[in-house]
Coordinates of C-alpha atoms in Angstrom, one line a residue:
M1 CA 66.2 1.0 47.1
D2 CA 67.1 -0.1 43.6
L3 CA 66.1 -3.5 41.9
T4 CA 65.2 -5.1 38.8
A5 CA 62.5 -7.7 38.5
T6 CA 60.1 -9.5 36.1
T7 CA 57.4 -7.3 35.4
A8 CA 54.7 -9.8 35.1
E9 CA 55.5 -11.1 38.6
L10 CA 56.0 -8.0 40.4
A11 CA 52.7 -6.6 38.7
S12 CA 50.8 -9.9 40.0
A13 CA 51.9 -9.6 43.4
A14 CA 51.2 -6.0 43.5
A15 CA 47.8 -6.3 42.5
E16 CA 47.2 -9.3 45.1
V17 CA 48.2 -7.0 47.9
A18 CA 46.3 -4.1 46.7
R19 CA 43.1 -6.1 46.4
L20 CA 43.1 -6.7 50.0
L21 CA 43.7 -3.3 51.0
P22 CA 41.0 -0.5 51.4
T23 CA 40.5 1.8 48.7
R24 CA 38.9 4.6 50.8
V25 CA 40.6 5.3 54.0
L26 CA 41.1 8.6 56.3
D27 CA 44.9 7.8 56.5
P28 CA 46.5 7.3 53.1
V29 CA 49.4 5.0 54.7
L30 CA 46.8 2.1 55.2
A31 CA 46.3 2.0 51.6
G32 CA 50.1 2.0 50.7
L33 CA 52.5 -1.0 49.6
R34 CA 55.6 -1.7 51.6
L35 CA 58.3 -2.8 49.3
T36 CA 61.5 -4.3 51.0
A37 CA 64.6 -5.0 49.0
G38 CA 66.9 -7.7 50.5
Q39 CA 67.5 -10.9 49.0
D40 CA 64.5 -10.7 47.0
V41 CA 61.7 -8.0 47.2
E42 CA 58.7 -8.3 49.5
I43 CA 55.6 -6.5 48.9
A44 CA 53.2 -6.1 51.9
G45 CA 50.6 -4.2 53.2
S46 CA 48.2 -4.1 56.1
D47 CA 45.0 -1.8 57.0
Q48 CA 45.4 -3.3 60.6
E49 CA 42.5 -5.9 59.9
H50 CA 44.3 -7.6 57.0
G51 CA 47.8 -8.2 56.6
V52 CA 49.6 -9.7 53.3
R53 CA 53.2 -10.4 52.7
L54 CA 54.1 -11.8 49.1
S55 CA 57.9 -12.4 48.1
V56 CA 59.0 -11.9 44.3
N57 CA 62.3 -12.7 42.6
A58 CA 64.5 -9.7 42.1
V59 CA 68.0 -8.5 41.3
V60 CA 68.6 -6.2 44.2
H61 CA 71.1 -3.5 43.4
T62 CA 70.7 -1.3 46.7
E63 CA 68.7 -2.7 49.5
G64 CA 66.2 -0.5 51.1
E65 CA 62.5 -0.2 52.3
V66 CA 59.7 2.3 51.0
L67 CA 56.0 2.8 51.1
V68 CA 54.1 3.9 48.1
P69 CA 50.5 4.3 47.1
A70 CA 49.0 0.7 46.4
K71 CA 46.7 1.0 43.5
P72 CA 48.8 3.5 41.2
L73 CA 51.7 1.1 41.4
A74 CA 49.6 -2.0 40.9
A75 CA 48.1 -0.1 37.8
T76 CA 51.3 1.1 36.4
L77 CA 52.9 -2.3 36.7
Q78 CA 49.8 -4.3 35.2
A79 CA 50.0 -1.7 32.1
L80 CA 53.7 -2.2 31.1
D81 CA 54.6 -4.5 28.3
D82 CA 58.5 -4.6 29.0
P83 CA 59.4 -7.9 30.4
Q84 CA 61.5 -6.4 33.1
V85 CA 61.2 -3.4 35.2
R86 CA 63.3 -1.4 37.5
L87 CA 62.3 0.5 40.7
K88 CA 64.5 2.9 42.0
V89 CA 64.3 5.7 44.9
E90 CA 64.9 9.0 43.2
G91 CA 64.5 11.8 46.0
Q92 CA 61.2 11.5 47.6
R93 CA 59.9 9.2 44.6
L94 CA 59.7 5.7 43.7
A95 CA 60.9 5.5 39.8
V96 CA 59.2 3.0 37.8
R97 CA 61.5 2.5 34.9
T98 CA 61.6 0.8 31.6
P99 CA 63.9 1.3 28.7
T100 CA 61.3 3.6 27.0
A101 CA 59.5 5.2 30.0
R102 CA 59.6 6.3 33.5
F103 CA 56.7 6.9 36.1
A104 CA 57.2 8.4 39.5
L105 CA 55.0 7.7 42.5
P106 CA 55.3 9.8 45.9
L107 CA 56.8 7.8 49.1
L108 CA 54.5 7.7 52.0
S109 CA 55.9 8.0 55.6
L110 CA 57.1 4.5 56.9
A111 CA 57.0 5.7 60.3
N112 CA 53.1 6.2 60.3
H113 CA 52.5 2.7 58.7
P114 CA 51.2 0.1 61.3
G115 CA 53.2 -2.6 59.8
V116 CA 52.2 -6.2 59.3
P117 CA 50.8 -8.2 62.1
A118 CA 53.0 -11.0 63.1
L119 CA 51.7 -14.6 62.5
P120 CA 49.7 -15.9 65.4
P121 CA 50.9 -19.3 66.8
L122 CA 51.0 -22.3 64.5
Q123 CA 48.1 -24.6 64.7
G124 CA 48.8 -27.1 61.7
H125 CA 49.5 -27.7 58.0
V126 CA 47.4 -28.5 55.1
D127 CA 48.3 -29.3 51.2
A128 CA 47.7 -26.2 49.3
A129 CA 46.2 -28.4 46.6
L130 CA 43.1 -29.2 48.9
L131 CA 42.2 -25.7 49.5
G132 CA 40.2 -25.2 46.5
V133 CA 37.2 -26.5 48.6
V134 CA 37.4 -23.4 50.6
A135 CA 36.3 -21.3 47.6
A136 CA 33.5 -23.8 47.0
V137 CA 32.2 -23.2 50.6
A138 CA 32.8 -19.4 50.5
G139 CA 30.1 -19.4 47.8
A140 CA 27.4 -19.8 50.1
A141 CA 28.5 -17.4 52.6
S142 CA 26.6 -14.0 52.1
K143 CA 27.9 -10.8 50.5
D144 CA 25.7 -8.5 52.8
D145 CA 28.1 -6.9 55.2
A146 CA 25.1 -5.9 57.5
L147 CA 25.1 -9.2 58.5
P148 CA 28.5 -10.0 59.0
I149 CA 28.4 -13.3 60.8
F150 CA 27.0 -14.8 57.6
T151 CA 29.9 -13.3 55.6
G152 CA 32.3 -15.7 57.3
L153 CA 33.4 -19.4 57.2
R154 CA 33.3 -21.5 60.2
I155 CA 36.6 -23.4 60.8
Q156 CA 36.5 -26.3 63.1
S157 CA 39.1 -29.2 63.5
D158 CA 39.7 -32.5 64.9
A159 CA 42.8 -34.6 64.8
E160 CA 42.6 -35.6 61.2
K161 CA 40.4 -33.0 59.6
L162 CA 39.3 -29.5 59.0
H163 CA 35.8 -28.7 58.7
V164 CA 34.5 -25.8 57.0
I165 CA 30.8 -24.5 56.7
A166 CA 29.2 -21.2 55.3
T167 CA 25.6 -20.3 54.9
D168 CA 23.7 -17.2 54.0
R169 CA 20.3 -18.6 55.3
Y170 CA 19.3 -19.7 51.8
R171 CA 21.9 -22.1 51.0
M172 CA 24.7 -23.8 53.1
A173 CA 27.8 -25.5 52.0
Y174 CA 30.0 -27.8 54.3
A175 CA 33.2 -29.6 53.3
T176 CA 35.9 -31.4 55.4
L177 CA 39.7 -32.0 54.2
P178 CA 42.9 -33.5 55.6
W179 CA 45.2 -31.6 57.7
E180 CA 48.1 -32.1 59.9
Q181 CA 47.1 -31.1 63.4
A182 CA 49.2 -28.9 66.0
G183 CA 46.3 -27.3 67.8
E184 CA 42.6 -27.0 67.6
L185 CA 40.3 -24.6 65.8
D186 CA 36.8 -23.2 66.3
L187 CA 36.9 -19.9 64.3
L188 CA 34.6 -17.7 62.2
V189 CA 36.6 -16.1 59.3
P190 CA 35.9 -13.6 56.9
A191 CA 35.4 -15.5 53.5
K192 CA 37.3 -13.2 50.9
P193 CA 40.7 -13.0 52.5
L194 CA 40.6 -16.6 53.1
V195 CA 39.6 -17.6 49.7
E196 CA 42.2 -15.1 48.2
A197 CA 45.0 -16.9 50.3
A198 CA 43.8 -20.4 49.6
R199 CA 44.0 -19.1 45.9
Q200 CA 47.3 -18.1 46.0
A201 CA 49.2 -20.7 48.3
T202 CA 51.3 -23.3 47.2
G203 CA 53.1 -26.4 48.4
R204 CA 52.5 -27.2 52.2
V205 CA 50.6 -24.4 53.9
A206 CA 51.0 -23.4 57.7
L207 CA 48.0 -22.3 59.2
H208 CA 48.4 -20.1 62.0
A209 CA 45.4 -18.9 64.6
S210 CA 44.7 -17.2 68.0
S211 CA 41.6 -15.9 69.5
D212 CA 41.3 -12.8 67.0
R213 CA 43.2 -13.7 64.0
I214 CA 44.0 -16.2 61.3
A215 CA 46.7 -16.6 58.8
L216 CA 47.7 -18.9 55.9
A217 CA 51.8 -19.0 55.3
W218 CA 53.7 -20.8 52.6
G219 CA 57.3 -19.9 51.9
N220 CA 58.0 -16.5 52.4
N221 CA 54.3 -15.4 51.8
S222 CA 51.7 -15.1 54.2
I223 CA 47.8 -13.6 54.3
S224 CA 46.4 -13.0 57.7
T225 CA 43.2 -11.4 58.8
A226 CA 41.2 -10.5 61.7
L227 CA 38.2 -13.1 62.9
L228 CA 34.5 -12.2 63.1
A229 CA 33.4 -12.0 66.6
A230 CA 30.9 -14.7 66.9
P231 CA 31.1 -18.2 65.9
F232 CA 28.5 -19.1 63.5
P233 CA 26.8 -21.5 61.9
D234 CA 26.5 -23.8 64.9
D235 CA 26.0 -27.6 65.1
R236 CA 22.2 -26.9 64.5
A237 CA 23.0 -25.6 60.9
R238 CA 25.2 -28.6 60.3
R239 CA 22.4 -31.0 61.4
L240 CA 20.2 -29.7 58.4
L241 CA 22.8 -31.8 56.2
E242 CA 21.2 -35.0 57.7
A243 CA 18.3 -35.1 55.6
V244 CA 15.3 -37.5 55.2
I245 CA 15.5 -38.4 51.7
D246 CA 12.3 -38.8 49.4
S247 CA 14.3 -39.1 46.2
T248 CA 18.0 -39.5 45.1
V249 CA 18.9 -38.6 41.8
L250 CA 22.6 -39.3 40.3
V251 CA 23.3 -36.9 37.6
D252 CA 26.8 -35.3 36.0
A253 CA 27.0 -31.9 37.5
D254 CA 28.1 -30.2 34.3
S255 CA 25.3 -31.3 32.3
L256 CA 22.8 -29.9 34.7
A257 CA 24.7 -26.9 35.3
R258 CA 24.6 -26.2 31.4
A259 CA 20.8 -27.0 31.5
V260 CA 20.2 -24.7 34.3
R261 CA 22.1 -21.9 32.6
R262 CA 19.9 -22.3 29.4
A263 CA 16.7 -22.2 31.5
T264 CA 17.7 -19.1 33.3
P265 CA 16.9 -16.3 30.8
Y266 CA 13.1 -17.9 31.0
G267 CA 13.0 -17.8 34.7
G268 CA 11.1 -14.6 35.1
P269 CA 11.5 -11.9 37.7
H270 CA 12.5 -14.3 40.1
Q271 CA 14.8 -16.2 38.0
A272 CA 13.2 -19.4 39.0
V273 CA 14.2 -22.8 37.6
T274 CA 12.3 -25.8 38.3
I275 CA 13.6 -29.4 38.7
Q276 CA 11.2 -32.2 37.8
V277 CA 12.2 -35.7 38.8
E278 CA 11.4 -38.5 36.3
D279 CA 11.9 -42.2 35.6
S280 CA 15.4 -42.1 34.1
E281 CA 16.0 -38.3 33.6
I282 CA 15.2 -34.9 35.2
R283 CA 13.2 -32.2 33.4
V284 CA 14.9 -28.6 34.0
K285 CA 12.1 -25.9 33.1
G286 CA 11.8 -22.2 33.2
S287 CA 8.7 -20.5 32.5
D288 CA 7.7 -16.8 32.3
P289 CA 4.7 -15.2 30.8
Q290 CA 6.7 -12.3 29.4
Q291 CA 10.0 -14.3 28.4
G292 CA 8.7 -17.5 27.3
E293 CA 9.4 -21.1 28.5
S294 CA 12.1 -23.7 28.3
E295 CA 12.3 -27.5 28.6
E296 CA 15.4 -29.9 28.9
F297 CA 16.0 -33.2 29.9
V298 CA 18.9 -34.5 31.5
K299 CA 19.8 -38.2 31.8
A300 CA 20.1 -39.2 35.7
D301 CA 19.5 -42.4 38.0
V302 CA 16.6 -41.9 39.8
E303 CA 15.4 -43.8 43.2
G304 CA 12.4 -42.7 45.0
D305 CA 9.5 -40.3 44.4
H306 CA 8.9 -38.2 41.4
L307 CA 9.1 -34.7 43.0
T308 CA 9.1 -31.2 41.4
K309 CA 11.3 -28.3 43.1
T310 CA 12.0 -24.8 42.1
F311 CA 15.1 -23.0 43.0
Q312 CA 16.5 -19.6 42.5
A313 CA 18.7 -20.3 39.3
R314 CA 21.7 -18.3 41.0
Y315 CA 21.8 -20.3 44.2
L316 CA 21.5 -23.7 42.2
A317 CA 24.2 -22.8 39.7
D318 CA 26.4 -21.7 42.3
A319 CA 26.1 -24.9 44.0
L320 CA 26.6 -26.9 40.7
K321 CA 29.7 -24.9 40.0
A322 CA 31.0 -26.4 43.1
F323 CA 31.1 -29.9 41.8
A324 CA 32.2 -29.1 38.4
G325 CA 33.6 -32.3 36.4
R326 CA 31.9 -34.6 38.9
R327 CA 29.0 -36.7 39.0
I328 CA 26.8 -35.7 42.0
E329 CA 24.0 -37.1 44.2
L330 CA 20.8 -34.8 44.7
K331 CA 19.1 -35.9 47.9
I332 CA 15.8 -34.4 47.4
Q333 CA 13.2 -34.1 50.3
D334 CA 9.4 -33.1 49.9
G335 CA 7.9 -29.7 50.6
L336 CA 9.9 -26.8 51.2
R337 CA 13.1 -28.9 53.0
S338 CA 16.4 -28.3 51.4
T339 CA 17.8 -30.5 48.7
V340 CA 21.3 -31.7 49.2
L341 CA 24.0 -31.9 47.0
T342 CA 27.3 -34.0 47.3
S343 CA 29.4 -36.3 45.6
T344 CA 31.6 -39.2 46.5
P345 CA 34.9 -38.2 48.1
G346 CA 37.9 -37.9 45.9
E347 CA 41.3 -39.9 46.5
D348 CA 42.6 -36.7 48.5
G349 CA 40.2 -37.1 51.1
V350 CA 38.1 -33.8 50.5
E351 CA 34.3 -34.0 51.0
L352 CA 31.9 -31.6 49.7
T353 CA 28.1 -31.1 50.7
Y354 CA 26.0 -28.2 49.2
L355 CA 22.4 -27.4 50.5
V356 CA 20.0 -25.5 48.6
V357 CA 16.6 -24.1 50.0
P358 CA 13.7 -24.5 47.2
M359 CA 11.2 -21.6 46.5
R360 CA 7.6 -21.8 46.6
S361 CA 6.7 -22.7 42.9
V362 CA 6.2 -19.5 40.9
A363 CA 5.3 -21.3 37.5

């Protein structure tokens, strides 16, 4: 194999594939990148759970296929300053060459690599520009692998919409986005690889799925992952969004997010931020005997009761970040019932709702 490619493009693709592969494995071939030089160069990897294929434009001098350690190749390419790089097999090494430097990586056994799983059946198409909402919903998924069902995104479909929901039991996010249906979906998908695929995808994205696997594919690229076992959250979780409202507040999401960020250092050991609804504004407060106190007013349109709610600052900040650049509606319920954040659906047909469970007041 012998090829020349743009360093930045090759480095980016290698890093993206390496990010989805494990760093600690018993068999080093599972942490390897498979480079296939044909018309262009395909960078692929699989640890049997995830499968990634990314294509990069290249001038191929000699076609071929090799398997090399993922992390060293990605790190080497990212560190290069030269605009072009040459990859060439030299004996039992893959040489990474620039006009002034040479690096050599050992070749791993292609015969022992499991290969990248084939794409499951096609279920529909979605516009890549709409997939950003997936990352917003994923912010509500748990990061604790001890409870794997809470680390996933529940994806369901009907003839016109994809429904995506996630919860870590303290907050929940729910979104719908238009799609072109070819099949029906009811899946629990690991959040991390799906967000990675949504971030990279461009143009018209094909969504493939089976009873045990999901994949997003665009052009000659694809990212797939095994599904989580049990579908969760169920419809009972979605019904939590049907709030009985005691107070409605219309406010700029960015303005409120900045106020929450400034109050957070005064939130004490629990990082608690209090939202107090008044006539035409909301008061954002942080208070702790050791760290001091803060108070800031944010203009808002208010209907209903004057309520006071205390939130863990991180959860509230994550929810507001999902609505960046938009005006949002806070549907506030009395007591310890959840507060629902939502906004007017955009012209793209995407709808997003975020639910945050308040804390007991710690002030």
